[in-house]
mmCIF file of C-alpha atoms in Angstrom:
data_model
loop_
_atom_site.group_PDB
_atom_site.id
_atom_site.type_symbol
_atom_site.label_atom_id
_atom_site.label_comp_id
_atom_site.label_asym_id
_atom_site.label_seq_id
_atom_site.Cartn_x
_atom_site.Cartn_y
_atom_site.Cartn_z
ATOM 1 C CA GLY A 1 83.646 81.275 -45.082
ATOM 2 C CA GLN A 2 82.053 84.259 -43.485
ATOM 3 C CA SER A 3 83.324 86.602 -40.795
ATOM 4 C CA LEU A 4 81.776 89.676 -39.232
ATOM 5 C CA GLU A 5 83.031 92.315 -36.839
ATOM 6 C CA GLN A 6 80.924 94.539 -34.644
ATOM 7 C CA PRO A 7 81.692 96.308 -31.360
ATOM 8 C CA SER A 8 81.052 94.210 -28.274
ATOM 9 C CA GLU A 9 79.505 96.988 -26.192
ATOM 10 C CA VAL A 10 77.990 100.423 -26.669
ATOM 11 C CA THR A 11 76.586 102.730 -24.001
ATOM 12 C CA ALA A 12 74.405 105.774 -24.604
ATOM 13 C CA VAL A 13 71.850 107.920 -22.781
ATOM 14 C CA GLU A 14 68.134 108.160 -23.347
ATOM 15 C CA GLY A 15 67.229 110.370 -26.282
ATOM 16 C CA ALA A 16 70.643 110.036 -27.909
ATOM 17 C CA ILE A 17 71.581 108.558 -31.276
ATOM 18 C CA VAL A 18 73.844 105.533 -31.517
ATOM 19 C CA GLN A 19 75.462 103.835 -34.491
ATOM 20 C CA ILE A 20 76.525 100.189 -34.456
ATOM 21 C CA ASN A 21 78.967 99.290 -37.199
ATOM 22 C CA CYS A 22 79.422 95.953 -38.894
ATOM 23 C CA THR A 23 82.146 94.902 -41.293
ATOM 24 C CA TYR A 24 82.080 91.575 -43.023
ATOM 25 C CA GLN A 25 83.937 89.192 -45.271
ATOM 26 C CA THR A 26 81.962 86.639 -47.191
ATOM 27 C CA SER A 27 81.432 84.919 -50.499
ATOM 28 C CA GLY A 28 78.049 84.832 -52.176
ATOM 29 C CA PHE A 29 76.894 87.969 -50.362
ATOM 30 C CA TYR A 30 73.220 88.675 -50.808
ATOM 31 C CA GLY A 31 72.314 91.117 -48.048
ATOM 32 C CA LEU A 32 72.869 92.330 -44.501
ATOM 33 C CA SER A 33 70.243 91.956 -41.779
ATOM 34 C CA TRP A 34 69.981 93.376 -38.286
ATOM 35 C CA TYR A 35 68.333 91.680 -35.320
ATOM 36 C CA GLN A 36 67.589 92.726 -31.761
ATOM 37 C CA GLN A 37 67.680 90.277 -28.890
ATOM 38 C CA HIS A 38 66.652 90.978 -25.332
ATOM 39 C CA ASP A 39 68.001 88.792 -22.543
ATOM 40 C CA GLY A 40 66.297 85.406 -22.625
ATOM 41 C CA GLY A 41 64.378 86.251 -25.771
ATOM 42 C CA ALA A 42 64.458 85.331 -29.423
ATOM 43 C CA PRO A 43 66.092 87.489 -32.099
ATOM 44 C CA THR A 44 63.685 89.980 -33.635
ATOM 45 C CA PHE A 45 64.154 91.203 -37.196
ATOM 46 C CA LEU A 46 64.875 94.939 -37.432
ATOM 47 C CA SER A 47 66.114 95.759 -40.905
ATOM 48 C CA TYR A 48 67.558 94.405 -44.143
ATOM 49 C CA ASN A 49 69.805 95.922 -46.805
ATOM 50 C CA GLY A 50 70.212 94.186 -50.132
ATOM 51 C CA LEU A 51 71.374 97.245 -52.013
ATOM 52 C CA ASP A 52 73.690 100.104 -51.115
ATOM 53 C CA GLY A 53 72.122 102.925 -49.211
ATOM 54 C CA LEU A 54 69.949 103.707 -46.266
ATOM 55 C CA GLU A 55 66.797 101.903 -45.163
ATOM 56 C CA GLU A 56 64.643 103.657 -42.590
ATOM 57 C CA THR A 57 62.094 102.006 -40.322
ATOM 58 C CA GLY A 58 60.825 104.349 -37.653
ATOM 59 C CA ARG A 59 63.559 105.136 -35.146
ATOM 60 C CA PHE A 60 65.875 102.542 -36.703
ATOM 61 C CA SER A 61 67.849 102.952 -39.921
ATOM 62 C CA SER A 62 70.365 100.681 -41.548
ATOM 63 C CA PHE A 63 73.012 101.402 -44.130
ATOM 64 C CA LEU A 64 75.006 99.212 -46.485
ATOM 65 C CA SER A 65 78.038 99.783 -48.657
ATOM 66 C CA ARG A 66 78.737 96.619 -50.624
ATOM 67 C CA SER A 67 81.978 97.977 -52.046
ATOM 68 C CA ASP A 68 83.297 98.587 -48.519
ATOM 69 C CA SER A 69 81.766 95.400 -47.036
ATOM 70 C CA TYR A 70 80.362 97.646 -44.341
ATOM 71 C CA GLY A 71 77.050 98.436 -42.796
ATOM 72 C CA TYR A 72 75.624 100.097 -39.741
ATOM 73 C CA LEU A 73 72.499 100.259 -37.655
ATOM 74 C CA LEU A 74 71.431 103.699 -36.458
ATOM 75 C CA LEU A 75 69.130 103.989 -33.484
ATOM 76 C CA GLN A 76 67.589 107.390 -32.831
ATOM 77 C CA GLU A 77 65.743 108.822 -29.838
ATOM 78 C CA LEU A 78 67.032 106.018 -27.663
ATOM 79 C CA GLN A 79 64.690 104.590 -25.072
ATOM 80 C CA MET A 80 65.442 102.402 -22.065
ATOM 81 C CA LYS A 81 63.699 99.494 -23.781
ATOM 82 C CA ASP A 82 66.317 99.622 -26.549
ATOM 83 C CA SER A 83 68.824 98.098 -24.128
ATOM 84 C CA ALA A 84 69.504 94.750 -25.776
ATOM 85 C CA SER A 85 71.963 92.889 -27.961
ATOM 86 C CA TYR A 86 72.089 93.792 -31.635
ATOM 87 C CA PHE A 87 73.367 91.381 -34.250
ATOM 88 C CA CYS A 88 74.291 91.982 -37.848
ATOM 89 C CA ALA A 89 73.900 88.946 -40.078
ATOM 90 C CA VAL A 90 75.273 88.302 -43.524
ATOM 91 C CA ASN A 91 72.908 86.475 -45.845
ATOM 92 C CA THR A 92 74.183 84.431 -48.751
ATOM 93 C CA ASN A 93 72.293 83.569 -51.896
ATOM 94 C CA ALA A 94 72.272 79.934 -50.809
ATOM 95 C CA GLY A 95 70.078 80.671 -47.800
ATOM 96 C CA LYS A 96 72.683 80.844 -45.070
ATOM 97 C CA SER A 97 72.762 83.583 -42.434
ATOM 98 C CA THR A 98 75.925 84.143 -40.446
ATOM 99 C CA PHE A 99 75.487 86.243 -37.335
ATOM 100 C CA GLY A 100 78.086 88.512 -35.788
ATOM 101 C CA ASP A 101 79.037 88.186 -32.151
ATOM 102 C CA GLY A 102 76.560 90.888 -31.183
ATOM 103 C CA THR A 103 76.745 94.357 -29.661
ATOM 104 C CA THR A 104 75.350 94.905 -26.192
ATOM 105 C CA LEU A 105 73.662 98.294 -26.058
ATOM 106 C CA THR A 106 73.092 99.818 -22.650
ATOM 107 C CA VAL A 107 70.825 102.850 -22.505
ATOM 108 C CA LYS A 108 71.209 104.960 -19.385
ATOM 109 C CA PRO A 109 68.733 107.520 -18.060
ATOM 110 C CA GLU B 1 49.805 88.545 -35.594
ATOM 111 C CA PRO B 2 51.120 85.210 -36.877
ATOM 112 C CA GLU B 3 54.117 83.793 -35.056
ATOM 113 C CA VAL B 4 56.507 80.874 -35.084
ATOM 114 C CA THR B 5 55.894 78.411 -32.272
ATOM 115 C CA GLN B 6 58.264 75.826 -30.819
ATOM 116 C CA THR B 7 57.809 72.861 -28.517
ATOM 117 C CA PRO B 8 58.921 71.961 -25.967
ATOM 118 C CA SER B 9 60.184 75.140 -24.340
ATOM 119 C CA HIS B 10 62.705 73.122 -22.341
ATOM 120 C CA GLN B 11 64.013 69.624 -22.992
ATOM 121 C CA VAL B 12 66.317 67.713 -20.685
ATOM 122 C CA THR B 13 67.915 64.562 -22.034
ATOM 123 C CA GLN B 14 70.752 62.220 -21.248
ATOM 124 C CA MET B 15 73.865 62.040 -23.364
ATOM 125 C CA GLY B 16 73.442 59.603 -26.224
ATOM 126 C CA GLN B 17 69.689 59.954 -26.415
ATOM 127 C CA GLU B 18 67.775 61.144 -29.456
ATOM 128 C CA VAL B 19 65.760 64.342 -29.276
ATOM 129 C CA ILE B 20 63.277 65.907 -31.659
ATOM 130 C CA LEU B 21 62.628 69.614 -31.483
ATOM 131 C CA ARG B 22 59.434 70.810 -33.088
ATOM 132 C CA CYS B 23 58.497 74.029 -34.805
ATOM 133 C CA VAL B 24 55.422 75.374 -36.515
ATOM 134 C CA PRO B 25 56.500 78.127 -38.928
ATOM 135 C CA ILE B 26 54.246 80.960 -40.036
ATOM 136 C CA SER B 27 51.702 79.469 -42.405
ATOM 137 C CA ASN B 28 52.467 81.350 -45.631
ATOM 138 C CA HIS B 29 56.236 81.180 -45.207
ATOM 139 C CA LEU B 30 58.230 78.973 -47.519
ATOM 140 C CA TYR B 31 61.736 79.050 -46.042
ATOM 141 C CA PHE B 32 62.655 77.485 -42.742
ATOM 142 C CA TYR B 33 65.764 77.595 -40.596
ATOM 143 C CA TRP B 34 67.277 76.199 -37.442
ATOM 144 C CA TYR B 35 69.788 78.091 -35.317
ATOM 145 C CA ARG B 36 71.383 77.426 -31.991
ATOM 146 C CA GLN B 37 72.726 79.750 -29.347
ATOM 147 C CA ILE B 38 74.948 78.560 -26.550
ATOM 148 C CA LEU B 39 74.377 80.632 -23.428
ATOM 149 C CA GLY B 40 76.060 84.011 -23.724
ATOM 150 C CA GLN B 41 77.263 83.418 -27.257
ATOM 151 C CA LYS B 42 76.157 84.385 -30.726
ATOM 152 C CA VAL B 43 73.404 82.873 -32.817
ATOM 153 C CA GLU B 44 74.804 80.083 -35.019
ATOM 154 C CA PHE B 45 73.221 78.980 -38.264
ATOM 155 C CA LEU B 46 72.517 75.266 -38.555
ATOM 156 C CA VAL B 47 70.423 74.699 -41.649
ATOM 157 C CA SER B 48 68.005 76.255 -44.130
ATOM 158 C CA PHE B 49 65.212 74.320 -45.797
ATOM 159 C CA TYR B 50 63.060 75.021 -48.833
ATOM 160 C CA ASN B 51 60.789 72.928 -51.000
ATOM 161 C CA ASN B 52 61.401 69.870 -48.835
ATOM 162 C CA GLU B 53 65.127 70.049 -49.290
ATOM 163 C CA ILE B 54 68.070 71.385 -47.365
ATOM 164 C CA SER B 55 69.260 74.575 -49.072
ATOM 165 C CA GLU B 56 72.347 75.168 -46.991
ATOM 166 C CA LYS B 57 73.898 73.770 -43.843
ATOM 167 C CA SER B 58 76.766 74.753 -41.601
ATOM 168 C CA GLU B 59 79.723 72.759 -40.369
ATOM 169 C CA ILE B 60 77.841 72.201 -37.110
ATOM 170 C CA PHE B 61 75.074 70.330 -38.934
ATOM 171 C CA ASP B 62 76.803 66.970 -39.170
ATOM 172 C CA ASP B 63 75.376 63.467 -39.582
ATOM 173 C CA GLN B 64 73.912 63.587 -36.085
ATOM 174 C CA PHE B 65 71.439 66.230 -37.195
ATOM 175 C CA SER B 66 68.489 65.943 -39.538
ATOM 176 C CA VAL B 67 65.491 68.055 -40.441
ATOM 177 C CA GLU B 68 62.094 67.122 -41.715
ATOM 178 C CA ARG B 69 58.814 68.685 -42.690
ATOM 179 C CA PRO B 70 56.553 65.714 -41.962
ATOM 180 C CA ASP B 71 53.327 67.514 -42.848
ATOM 181 C CA GLY B 72 52.130 70.899 -44.043
ATOM 182 C CA SER B 73 52.755 72.682 -40.771
ATOM 183 C CA ASN B 74 55.543 71.139 -38.673
ATOM 184 C CA PHE B 75 59.283 71.481 -39.126
ATOM 185 C CA THR B 76 61.485 69.317 -36.935
ATOM 186 C CA LEU B 77 65.119 69.092 -35.937
ATOM 187 C CA LYS B 78 66.371 65.699 -34.801
ATOM 188 C CA ILE B 79 69.612 65.091 -32.967
ATOM 189 C CA ARG B 80 70.327 61.370 -33.081
ATOM 190 C CA SER B 81 72.801 60.931 -30.263
ATOM 191 C CA THR B 82 73.097 64.003 -28.091
ATOM 192 C CA LYS B 83 76.387 65.203 -26.663
ATOM 193 C CA LEU B 84 77.009 67.506 -23.729
ATOM 194 C CA GLU B 85 78.078 70.257 -26.129
ATOM 195 C CA ASP B 86 74.668 70.157 -27.816
ATOM 196 C CA SER B 87 73.253 71.952 -24.786
ATOM 197 C CA ALA B 88 71.987 75.263 -26.133
ATOM 198 C CA MET B 89 68.908 77.240 -27.063
ATOM 199 C CA TYR B 90 67.598 76.098 -30.426
ATOM 200 C CA PHE B 91 65.660 78.600 -32.478
ATOM 201 C CA CYS B 92 63.471 77.864 -35.445
ATOM 202 C CA ALA B 93 62.833 80.667 -37.937
ATOM 203 C CA SER B 94 60.857 81.136 -41.103
ATOM 204 C CA SER B 95 60.714 83.671 -43.892
ATOM 205 C CA ARG B 96 58.306 84.322 -46.730
ATOM 206 C CA VAL B 97 60.868 85.448 -49.231
ATOM 207 C CA ALA B 98 64.004 83.676 -50.294
ATOM 208 C CA VAL B 99 67.554 83.952 -49.059
ATOM 209 C CA SER B 100 67.007 84.566 -45.388
ATOM 210 C CA TYR B 101 65.359 87.952 -45.734
ATOM 211 C CA GLU B 102 63.264 89.045 -42.746
ATOM 212 C CA GLN B 103 63.300 85.896 -40.697
ATOM 213 C CA TYR B 104 60.816 85.450 -37.877
ATOM 214 C CA PHE B 105 62.164 83.510 -34.938
ATOM 215 C CA GLY B 106 60.307 81.239 -32.571
ATOM 216 C CA PRO B 107 60.762 81.546 -28.783
ATOM 217 C CA GLY B 108 63.291 78.709 -28.750
ATOM 218 C CA THR B 109 63.734 75.339 -27.091
ATOM 219 C CA ARG B 110 66.314 75.139 -24.354
ATOM 220 C CA LEU B 111 68.052 71.774 -24.672
ATOM 221 C CA THR B 112 69.988 70.524 -21.673
ATOM 222 C CA VAL B 113 72.085 67.388 -22.142
ATOM 223 C CA THR B 114 73.223 65.731 -18.927
#
């Protein structure tokens, strides 16, 4: 089966940088995705890593180390609107995505 | 910008009844998914679907669940005999590329089983 671990809560101030880590155990690993979800909303795709290294998309970056079964999401220049839940998700080559429990990010002024 | 749509937004049903949740994926996407999220909990994978076949399903997706793509645009999830524990938000998602990369989620259907 699949299992993922990510911190349950993170708090940071506006303008800061925050890193949300994700470790996983899975078979048939294909890639690691990150999603944002605001209260009452649907998950929104942020980033995907299929290969080791860093992927950058604007203020958000994501990193993957397949050998360490580890990834992280880096959010820079935090804004109040970034307050949300962030999920890492392991994708298998069979088309299954297993989500972590989510990290609640609170951005304070 | 194209988006995934879902109907209804809220469905209330009695235990033991059948429900059909409907989704219209993004038109040029080939891979379709259903997830559920119980209030306050994580997103749980139910099933992925490609080329009119189930690609993968989770332990949750038992014989009470079925999916169908009845025409070129709709993608449905049927629960044959609902249970109280089926109460959740159900999200449909689609992706253009294989293996769950960059999935676009619909707004969800809140299912309440009484």
